[in-house]
Amino acid sequence: MGPEEQHLIFVEAKALLLAVPMMVVLTGYGAFLLGFVVAVQSLTIRGPWGRPQTILLLCLVTILVCFTWTVLDNGGGLLMIHRLMFMQTLEQGIIAQLQAADKEIVIWGYFFDWPVTILASITYIIHGSSFYTLYHLFTASLE
């Protein structure tokens, strides 16, 4: 085994180590789904349906969509590369497996983190800050 293959194995092992926090995130996502179901169930049991319940339901659905998108964005590519790397063996060796896996997961690089922006916007709207303040906070964090 040459130094290039040793380096590739090290990089892949490091990426595999990053899969452990992803499992924790997916466990948290499961707990979130349980809380979401409980919250929606408590909304449906209550008496008359009014504007506050509608706003709460819209916020819950928005958080569900954004959290789902973020989990898919952060974990989809990571889990896919490991599946392709270790499940699909090629005769050319580990370098060919890595190159084939990179070609397959290129789509995961095009996900955007817009749900984080939506959730931050909702937070700032609830707390009474303006969009102008939100814009300056995001541009300041990019510098």
PDB file of N, CA and C in Angstrom, residues 117 120-125 127-141:
ATOM      1  N   THR A 117     -31.693  30.201   7.409  1.00  0.00           N
ATOM      2  CA  THR A 117     -32.053  31.611   7.259  1.00  0.00           C
ATOM      3  C   THR A 117     -33.522  31.836   7.605  1.00  0.00           C
ATOM      4  N   ALA A 120     -33.912  31.601  11.404  1.00  0.00           N
ATOM      5  CA  ALA A 120     -33.362  32.797  12.046  1.00  0.00           C
ATOM      6  C   ALA A 120     -34.280  33.991  11.827  1.00  0.00           C
ATOM      7  N   SER A 121     -34.874  34.091  10.645  1.00  0.00           N
ATOM      8  CA  SER A 121     -35.804  35.188  10.373  1.00  0.00           C
ATOM      9  C   SER A 121     -37.030  35.101  11.271  1.00  0.00           C
ATOM     10  N   ILE A 122     -37.566  33.901  11.456  1.00  0.00           N
ATOM     11  CA  ILE A 122     -38.719  33.731  12.345  1.00  0.00           C
ATOM     12  C   ILE A 122     -38.351  34.117  13.770  1.00  0.00           C
ATOM     13  N   THR A 123     -37.162  33.720  14.200  1.00  0.00           N
ATOM     14  CA  THR A 123     -36.719  34.057  15.554  1.00  0.00           C
ATOM     15  C   THR A 123     -36.627  35.559  15.740  1.00  0.00           C
ATOM     16  N   TYR A 124     -36.047  36.245  14.773  1.00  0.00           N
ATOM     17  CA  TYR A 124     -35.907  37.697  14.899  1.00  0.00           C
ATOM     18  C   TYR A 124     -37.248  38.412  14.773  1.00  0.00           C
ATOM     19  N   ILE A 125     -38.159  37.869  13.987  1.00  0.00           N
ATOM     20  CA  ILE A 125     -39.489  38.482  13.888  1.00  0.00           C
ATOM     21  C   ILE A 125     -40.239  38.327  15.205  1.00  0.00           C
ATOM     22  N   HIS A 127     -38.961  38.053  18.158  1.00  0.00           N
ATOM     23  CA  HIS A 127     -38.337  38.878  19.194  1.00  0.00           C
ATOM     24  C   HIS A 127     -38.377  40.367  18.872  1.00  0.00           C
ATOM     25  N   GLY A 128     -38.984  40.751  17.777  1.00  0.00           N
ATOM     26  CA  GLY A 128     -39.211  42.160  17.475  1.00  0.00           C
ATOM     27  C   GLY A 128     -38.087  42.857  16.730  1.00  0.00           C
ATOM     28  N   SER A 129     -37.090  42.146  16.270  1.00  0.00           N
ATOM     29  CA  SER A 129     -36.025  42.787  15.512  1.00  0.00           C
ATOM     30  C   SER A 129     -36.467  42.958  14.063  1.00  0.00           C
ATOM     31  N   SER A 130     -35.866  43.887  13.404  1.00  0.00           N
ATOM     32  CA  SER A 130     -36.230  44.147  12.016  1.00  0.00           C
ATOM     33  C   SER A 130     -35.395  43.287  11.076  1.00  0.00           C
ATOM     34  N   PHE A 131     -35.838  43.191   9.837  1.00  0.00           N
ATOM     35  CA  PHE A 131     -35.080  42.455   8.830  1.00  0.00           C
ATOM     36  C   PHE A 131     -33.753  43.145   8.547  1.00  0.00           C
ATOM     37  N   TYR A 132     -33.724  44.455   8.694  1.00  0.00           N
ATOM     38  CA  TYR A 132     -32.491  45.213   8.495  1.00  0.00           C
ATOM     39  C   TYR A 132     -31.421  44.740   9.479  1.00  0.00           C
ATOM     40  N   THR A 133     -31.812  44.554  10.744  1.00  0.00           N
ATOM     41  CA  THR A 133     -30.878  44.062  11.753  1.00  0.00           C
ATOM     42  C   THR A 133     -30.433  42.648  11.414  1.00  0.00           C
ATOM     43  N   LEU A 134     -31.355  41.823  10.967  1.00  0.00           N
ATOM     44  CA  LEU A 134     -31.039  40.455  10.587  1.00  0.00           C
ATOM     45  C   LEU A 134     -30.044  40.429   9.432  1.00  0.00           C
ATOM     46  N   TYR A 135     -30.250  41.274   8.450  1.00  0.00           N
ATOM     47  CA  TYR A 135     -29.351  41.334   7.305  1.00  0.00           C
ATOM     48  C   TYR A 135     -27.942  41.711   7.748  1.00  0.00           C
ATOM     49  N   HIS A 136     -27.829  42.692   8.627  1.00  0.00           N
ATOM     50  CA  HIS A 136     -26.508  43.121   9.078  1.00  0.00           C
ATOM     51  C   HIS A 136     -25.838  42.067   9.955  1.00  0.00           C
ATOM     52  N   LEU A 137     -26.609  41.303  10.706  1.00  0.00           N
ATOM     53  CA  LEU A 137     -26.014  40.224  11.490  1.00  0.00           C
ATOM     54  C   LEU A 137     -25.436  39.145  10.583  1.00  0.00           C
ATOM     55  N   PHE A 138     -26.156  38.789   9.522  1.00  0.00           N
ATOM     56  CA  PHE A 138     -25.656  37.771   8.610  1.00  0.00           C
ATOM     57  C   PHE A 138     -24.463  38.262   7.806  1.00  0.00           C
ATOM     58  N   THR A 139     -24.488  39.496   7.356  1.00  0.00           N
ATOM     59  CA  THR A 139     -23.347  39.992   6.586  1.00  0.00           C
ATOM     60  C   THR A 139     -22.130  40.179   7.474  1.00  0.00           C
ATOM     61  N   ALA A 140     -22.338  40.515   8.744  1.00  0.00           N
ATOM     62  CA  ALA A 140     -21.205  40.657   9.658  1.00  0.00           C
ATOM     63  C   ALA A 140     -20.581  39.300   9.959  1.00  0.00           C
ATOM     64  N   SER A 141     -21.391  38.248   9.998  1.00  0.00           N
ATOM     65  CA  SER A 141     -20.845  36.922  10.280  1.00  0.00           C
ATOM     66  C   SER A 141     -20.064  36.373   9.091  1.00  0.00           C
TER      67      SER A 141
END
